[in-house]
Amino acid sequence: MTANELLLEGFELMLLGMGIVFSFLILLIFATKAMSALVTRFAPTPAPVIKAAPKKVAAAGAAAPEQDAELLAVLQAAISQHRARRG
Protein backbone atom coordinates (compact mmCIF):
# COMPACT_ATOMS: atom_id res chain seq x y z
CA MET A 1 0.00 0.00 0.00
CA THR A 2 1.19 3.45 -0.76
CA ALA A 3 1.24 6.33 1.64
CA ASN A 4 -1.76 7.92 -0.07
CA GLU A 5 -3.83 4.74 0.26
CA LEU A 6 -2.92 4.40 3.93
CA LEU A 7 -3.81 8.04 4.53
CA LEU A 8 -7.15 7.64 2.75
CA GLU A 9 -7.98 4.46 4.69
CA GLY A 10 -7.07 6.17 7.98
CA PHE A 11 -9.28 9.12 7.08
CA GLU A 12 -12.19 6.79 6.27
CA LEU A 13 -11.78 4.96 9.58
CA MET A 14 -11.65 8.28 11.43
CA LEU A 15 -14.88 9.47 9.79
CA LEU A 16 -16.57 6.13 10.49
CA GLY A 17 -15.57 6.24 14.16
CA MET A 18 -16.62 9.87 14.57
CA GLY A 19 -19.94 9.11 12.87
CA ILE A 20 -20.64 6.21 15.21
CA VAL A 21 -19.81 8.29 18.28
CA PHE A 22 -21.92 11.20 17.02
CA SER A 23 -24.92 8.96 16.33
CA PHE A 24 -24.59 7.34 19.76
CA LEU A 25 -24.55 10.76 21.43
CA ILE A 26 -27.66 11.83 19.50
CA LEU A 27 -29.37 8.60 20.59
CA LEU A 28 -28.32 9.30 24.18
CA ILE A 29 -29.84 12.79 24.02
CA PHE A 30 -33.19 11.42 22.84
CA ALA A 31 -33.15 8.69 25.50
CA THR A 32 -32.47 11.27 28.22
CA LYS A 33 -35.29 13.51 26.99
CA ALA A 34 -37.67 10.55 26.87
CA MET A 35 -36.79 9.52 30.43
CA SER A 36 -37.27 13.10 31.60
CA ALA A 37 -40.70 13.25 29.96
CA LEU A 38 -41.71 9.95 31.60
CA VAL A 39 -40.58 11.09 35.02
CA THR A 40 -42.43 14.40 34.80
CA ARG A 41 -45.57 12.63 33.60
CA PHE A 42 -45.71 9.87 36.21
CA ALA A 43 -43.95 11.42 39.22
CA PRO A 44 -46.28 12.71 41.92
CA THR A 45 -46.36 16.43 42.51
CA PRO A 46 -44.65 17.42 45.74
CA ALA A 47 -46.82 18.49 48.64
CA PRO A 48 -46.77 22.22 49.35
CA VAL A 49 -44.40 23.19 52.12
CA ILE A 50 -45.97 25.15 54.95
CA LYS A 51 -43.53 27.48 56.57
CA ALA A 52 -43.81 28.02 60.29
CA ALA A 53 -43.87 31.54 61.60
CA PRO A 54 -40.37 32.60 62.63
CA LYS A 55 -39.83 32.65 66.37
CA LYS A 56 -38.66 35.86 67.88
CA VAL A 57 -35.15 35.63 69.26
CA ALA A 58 -34.33 37.57 72.39
CA ALA A 59 -31.68 40.22 72.07
CA ALA A 60 -28.18 39.33 73.27
CA GLY A 61 -28.35 41.78 76.17
CA ALA A 62 -31.77 40.56 77.32
CA ALA A 63 -30.52 37.28 78.86
CA ALA A 64 -31.14 36.75 82.55
CA PRO A 65 -28.14 37.35 84.85
CA GLU A 66 -28.38 33.77 86.17
CA GLN A 67 -27.95 32.43 82.66
CA ASP A 68 -24.94 34.68 82.09
CA ALA A 69 -23.28 33.47 85.28
CA GLU A 70 -23.96 29.84 84.42
CA LEU A 71 -22.65 30.29 80.88
CA LEU A 72 -19.52 32.01 82.18
CA ALA A 73 -18.89 29.16 84.63
CA VAL A 74 -19.31 26.53 81.93
CA LEU A 75 -16.94 28.37 79.58
CA GLN A 76 -14.31 28.78 82.29
CA ALA A 77 -14.51 25.08 83.17
CA ALA A 78 -14.14 24.08 79.51
CA ILE A 79 -11.13 26.36 79.02
CA SER A 80 -9.40 25.12 82.16
CA GLN A 81 -10.03 21.49 81.18
CA HIS A 82 -8.61 22.16 77.71
CA ARG A 83 -5.51 23.82 79.14
CA ALA A 84 -5.01 20.96 81.61
CA ARG A 85 -5.08 18.41 78.79
CA ARG A 86 -2.61 20.36 76.63
CA GLY A 87 -0.14 20.67 79.47
CSV table of N, CA and C in Angstrom, one decimal:
chain,number,residue,atom,x,y,z
A,1,MET,N,0.9,-1.2,0.0
A,1,MET,CA,0.0,0.0,0.0
A,1,MET,C,0.9,1.2,0.0
A,2,THR,N,0.4,2.2,-0.7
A,2,THR,CA,1.2,3.4,-0.8
A,2,THR,C,0.8,4.3,0.4
A,3,ALA,N,1.5,5.4,0.6
A,3,ALA,CA,1.2,6.3,1.6
A,3,ALA,C,-0.1,7.0,1.4
A,4,ASN,N,-0.5,7.3,0.2
A,4,ASN,CA,-1.8,7.9,-0.1
A,4,ASN,C,-2.9,7.0,0.3
A,5,GLU,N,-2.8,5.7,-0.1
A,5,GLU,CA,-3.8,4.7,0.3
A,5,GLU,C,-4.0,4.6,1.8
A,6,LEU,N,-2.9,4.5,2.5
A,6,LEU,CA,-2.9,4.4,3.9
A,6,LEU,C,-3.6,5.6,4.6
A,7,LEU,N,-3.2,6.8,4.0
A,7,LEU,CA,-3.8,8.0,4.5
A,7,LEU,C,-5.3,8.1,4.3
A,8,LEU,N,-5.7,7.7,3.1
A,8,LEU,CA,-7.2,7.6,2.7
A,8,LEU,C,-7.9,6.6,3.6
A,9,GLU,N,-7.3,5.5,3.8
A,9,GLU,CA,-8.0,4.5,4.7
A,9,GLU,C,-8.1,5.0,6.1
A,10,GLY,N,-7.0,5.6,6.6
A,10,GLY,CA,-7.1,6.2,8.0
A,10,GLY,C,-8.1,7.2,8.1
A,11,PHE,N,-8.3,8.1,7.1
A,11,PHE,CA,-9.3,9.1,7.1
A,11,PHE,C,-10.7,8.5,7.1
A,12,GLU,N,-10.9,7.5,6.3
A,12,GLU,CA,-12.2,6.8,6.3
A,12,GLU,C,-12.5,6.2,7.6
A,13,LEU,N,-11.5,5.5,8.3
A,13,LEU,CA,-11.8,5.0,9.6
A,13,LEU,C,-12.1,6.0,10.6
A,14,MET,N,-11.4,7.2,10.5
A,14,MET,CA,-11.7,8.3,11.4
A,14,MET,C,-13.1,8.8,11.3
A,15,LEU,N,-13.5,9.0,10.0
A,15,LEU,CA,-14.9,9.5,9.8
A,15,LEU,C,-15.9,8.5,10.3
A,16,LEU,N,-15.6,7.2,10.0
A,16,LEU,CA,-16.6,6.1,10.5
A,16,LEU,C,-16.7,6.1,12.0
A,17,GLY,N,-15.6,6.2,12.7
A,17,GLY,CA,-15.6,6.2,14.2
A,17,GLY,C,-16.3,7.5,14.7
A,18,MET,N,-16.0,8.6,14.1
A,18,MET,CA,-16.6,9.9,14.6
A,18,MET,C,-18.1,9.8,14.3
A,19,GLY,N,-18.5,9.2,13.2
A,19,GLY,CA,-19.9,9.1,12.9
A,19,GLY,C,-20.7,8.2,13.9
A,20,ILE,N,-20.0,7.1,14.2
A,20,ILE,CA,-20.6,6.2,15.2
A,20,ILE,C,-20.8,6.9,16.6
A,21,VAL,N,-19.7,7.6,17.0
A,21,VAL,CA,-19.8,8.3,18.3
A,21,VAL,C,-20.9,9.4,18.2
A,22,PHE,N,-20.9,10.1,17.1
A,22,PHE,CA,-21.9,11.2,17.0
A,22,PHE,C,-23.3,10.6,17.1
A,23,SER,N,-23.6,9.5,16.3
A,23,SER,CA,-24.9,9.0,16.3
A,23,SER,C,-25.3,8.4,17.7
A,24,PHE,N,-24.3,7.8,18.4
A,24,PHE,CA,-24.6,7.3,19.8
A,24,PHE,C,-24.9,8.5,20.7
A,25,LEU,N,-24.2,9.6,20.6
A,25,LEU,CA,-24.5,10.8,21.4
A,25,LEU,C,-25.9,11.3,21.1
A,26,ILE,N,-26.3,11.4,19.9
A,26,ILE,CA,-27.7,11.8,19.5
A,26,ILE,C,-28.7,10.9,20.1
A,27,LEU,N,-28.5,9.6,20.0
A,27,LEU,CA,-29.4,8.6,20.6
A,27,LEU,C,-29.5,8.8,22.1
A,28,LEU,N,-28.4,9.1,22.7
A,28,LEU,CA,-28.3,9.3,24.2
A,28,LEU,C,-29.1,10.5,24.6
A,29,ILE,N,-29.1,11.6,23.8
A,29,ILE,CA,-29.8,12.8,24.0
A,29,ILE,C,-31.3,12.5,24.0
A,30,PHE,N,-31.8,11.8,22.9
A,30,PHE,CA,-33.2,11.4,22.8
A,30,PHE,C,-33.6,10.5,24.0
A,31,ALA,N,-32.8,9.6,24.4
A,31,ALA,CA,-33.1,8.7,25.5
A,31,ALA,C,-33.3,9.5,26.8
A,32,THR,N,-32.4,10.5,27.0
A,32,THR,CA,-32.5,11.3,28.2
A,32,THR,C,-33.7,12.1,28.2
A,33,LYS,N,-34.1,12.7,27.1
A,33,LYS,CA,-35.3,13.5,27.0
A,33,LYS,C,-36.5,12.7,27.2
A,34,ALA,N,-36.5,11.4,26.7
A,34,ALA,CA,-37.7,10.5,26.9
A,34,ALA,C,-37.8,10.2,28.3
A,35,MET,N,-36.7,9.9,29.0
A,35,MET,CA,-36.8,9.5,30.4
A,35,MET,C,-37.3,10.7,31.2
A,36,SER,N,-36.8,11.9,30.9
A,36,SER,CA,-37.3,13.1,31.6
A,36,SER,C,-38.8,13.3,31.4
A,37,ALA,N,-39.3,13.1,30.2
A,37,ALA,CA,-40.7,13.2,30.0
A,37,ALA,C,-41.5,12.2,30.8
A,38,LEU,N,-41.0,11.0,30.8
A,38,LEU,CA,-41.7,10.0,31.6
A,38,LEU,C,-41.7,10.3,33.1
A,39,VAL,N,-40.6,10.8,33.6
A,39,VAL,CA,-40.6,11.1,35.0
A,39,VAL,C,-41.5,12.2,35.3
A,40,THR,N,-41.5,13.3,34.5
A,40,THR,CA,-42.4,14.4,34.8
A,40,THR,C,-43.9,14.0,34.6
A,41,ARG,N,-44.2,13.0,33.8
A,41,ARG,CA,-45.6,12.6,33.6
A,41,ARG,C,-46.1,11.8,34.8
A,42,PHE,N,-45.3,10.8,35.2
A,42,PHE,CA,-45.7,9.9,36.2
A,42,PHE,C,-45.3,10.2,37.6
A,43,ALA,N,-44.4,11.1,37.9
A,43,ALA,CA,-44.0,11.4,39.2
A,43,ALA,C,-45.0,12.2,39.9
A,44,PRO,N,-45.3,11.9,41.2
A,44,PRO,CA,-46.3,12.7,41.9
A,44,PRO,C,-45.8,14.1,42.2
A,45,THR,N,-46.7,15.0,42.2
A,45,THR,CA,-46.4,16.4,42.5
A,45,THR,C,-46.0,16.5,44.0
A,46,PRO,N,-45.0,17.3,44.3
A,46,PRO,CA,-44.6,17.4,45.7
A,46,PRO,C,-45.7,18.2,46.5
A,47,ALA,N,-45.9,17.8,47.8
A,47,ALA,CA,-46.8,18.5,48.6
A,47,ALA,C,-46.3,19.9,48.9
A,48,PRO,N,-47.2,20.9,49.0
A,48,PRO,CA,-46.8,22.2,49.3
A,48,PRO,C,-46.2,22.3,50.7
A,49,VAL,N,-45.1,23.0,50.9
A,49,VAL,CA,-44.4,23.2,52.1
A,49,VAL,C,-45.0,24.4,52.9
A,50,ILE,N,-45.4,24.1,54.1
A,50,ILE,CA,-46.0,25.1,54.9
A,50,ILE,C,-44.9,25.6,55.9
A,51,LYS,N,-44.6,26.9,55.7
A,51,LYS,CA,-43.5,27.5,56.6
A,51,LYS,C,-44.1,27.9,57.9
A,52,ALA,N,-43.4,27.6,59.0
A,52,ALA,CA,-43.8,28.0,60.3
A,52,ALA,C,-43.4,29.5,60.5
A,53,ALA,N,-44.2,30.1,61.3
A,53,ALA,CA,-43.9,31.5,61.6
A,53,ALA,C,-42.5,31.6,62.3
A,54,PRO,N,-41.7,32.5,62.0
A,54,PRO,CA,-40.4,32.6,62.6
A,54,PRO,C,-40.5,33.0,64.1
A,55,LYS,N,-39.8,32.3,64.9
A,55,LYS,CA,-39.8,32.7,66.4
A,55,LYS,C,-39.0,33.9,66.6
A,56,LYS,N,-39.4,34.7,67.5
A,56,LYS,CA,-38.7,35.9,67.9
A,56,LYS,C,-37.5,35.5,68.8
A,57,VAL,N,-36.3,35.9,68.5
A,57,VAL,CA,-35.1,35.6,69.3
A,57,VAL,C,-34.9,36.8,70.2
A,58,ALA,N,-34.6,36.5,71.4
A,58,ALA,CA,-34.3,37.6,72.4
A,58,ALA,C,-33.0,38.2,72.0
A,59,ALA,N,-32.9,39.5,72.3
A,59,ALA,CA,-31.7,40.2,72.1
A,59,ALA,C,-30.6,39.7,73.0
A,60,ALA,N,-29.3,39.9,72.5
A,60,ALA,CA,-28.2,39.3,73.3
A,60,ALA,C,-28.1,39.9,74.7
A,61,GLY,N,-28.4,41.1,74.9
A,61,GLY,CA,-28.4,41.8,76.2
A,61,GLY,C,-29.5,41.5,77.1
A,62,ALA,N,-30.6,40.8,76.5
A,62,ALA,CA,-31.8,40.6,77.3
A,62,ALA,C,-31.7,39.3,78.1
A,63,ALA,N,-30.6,38.5,78.1
A,63,ALA,CA,-30.5,37.3,78.9
A,63,ALA,C,-30.5,37.6,80.4
A,64,ALA,N,-31.1,36.6,81.1
A,64,ALA,CA,-31.1,36.8,82.5
A,64,ALA,C,-29.7,36.7,83.1
A,65,PRO,N,-29.5,37.4,84.2
A,65,PRO,CA,-28.1,37.3,84.8
A,65,PRO,C,-27.7,36.0,85.3
A,66,GLU,N,-28.7,35.1,85.7
A,66,GLU,CA,-28.4,33.8,86.2
A,66,GLU,C,-27.8,33.0,85.0
A,67,GLN,N,-28.4,33.1,83.8
A,67,GLN,CA,-27.9,32.4,82.7
A,67,GLN,C,-26.5,32.9,82.3
A,68,ASP,N,-26.3,34.2,82.4
A,68,ASP,CA,-24.9,34.7,82.1
A,68,ASP,C,-23.9,34.1,83.0
A,69,ALA,N,-24.2,34.0,84.3
A,69,ALA,CA,-23.3,33.5,85.3
A,69,ALA,C,-23.0,32.0,85.0
A,70,GLU,N,-24.1,31.3,84.7
A,70,GLU,CA,-24.0,29.8,84.4
A,70,GLU,C,-23.1,29.6,83.1
A,71,LEU,N,-23.4,30.4,82.1
A,71,LEU,CA,-22.6,30.3,80.9
A,71,LEU,C,-21.2,30.6,81.1
A,72,LEU,N,-20.9,31.6,81.9
A,72,LEU,CA,-19.5,32.0,82.2
A,72,LEU,C,-18.8,30.9,82.9
A,73,ALA,N,-19.5,30.3,83.9
A,73,ALA,CA,-18.9,29.2,84.6
A,73,ALA,C,-18.6,28.0,83.7
A,74,VAL,N,-19.5,27.7,82.8
A,74,VAL,CA,-19.3,26.5,81.9
A,74,VAL,C,-18.1,26.8,81.0
A,75,LEU,N,-18.0,28.0,80.5
A,75,LEU,CA,-16.9,28.4,79.6
A,75,LEU,C,-15.6,28.3,80.3
A,76,GLN,N,-15.6,28.8,81.5
A,76,GLN,CA,-14.3,28.8,82.3
A,76,GLN,C,-13.9,27.3,82.6
A,77,ALA,N,-14.8,26.5,82.9
A,77,ALA,CA,-14.5,25.1,83.2
A,77,ALA,C,-14.0,24.4,81.9
A,78,ALA,N,-14.6,24.7,80.8
A,78,ALA,CA,-14.1,24.1,79.5
A,78,ALA,C,-12.7,24.6,79.1
A,79,ILE,N,-12.5,25.8,79.3
A,79,ILE,CA,-11.1,26.4,79.0
A,79,ILE,C,-10.1,25.8,79.9
A,80,SER,N,-10.4,25.7,81.2
A,80,SER,CA,-9.4,25.1,82.2
A,80,SER,C,-9.2,23.6,81.9
A,81,GLN,N,-10.2,22.9,81.5
A,81,GLN,CA,-10.0,21.5,81.2
A,81,GLN,C,-9.2,21.3,79.9
A,82,HIS,N,-9.4,22.2,78.9
A,82,HIS,CA,-8.6,22.2,77.7
A,82,HIS,C,-7.1,22.5,78.0
A,83,ARG,N,-6.9,23.5,78.8
A,83,ARG,CA,-5.5,23.8,79.1
A,83,ARG,C,-4.8,22.7,79.9
A,84,ALA,N,-5.6,22.0,80.8
A,84,ALA,CA,-5.0,21.0,81.6
A,84,ALA,C,-4.6,19.8,80.7
A,85,ARG,N,-5.4,19.5,79.7
A,85,ARG,CA,-5.1,18.4,78.8
A,85,ARG,C,-3.9,18.7,77.9
A,86,ARG,N,-3.7,20.0,77.5
A,86,ARG,CA,-2.6,20.4,76.6
A,86,ARG,C,-1.3,20.4,77.4
A,87,GLY,N,-1.3,20.7,78.6
A,87,GLY,CA,-0.1,20.7,79.5
A,87,GLY,C,0.5,22.0,79.6
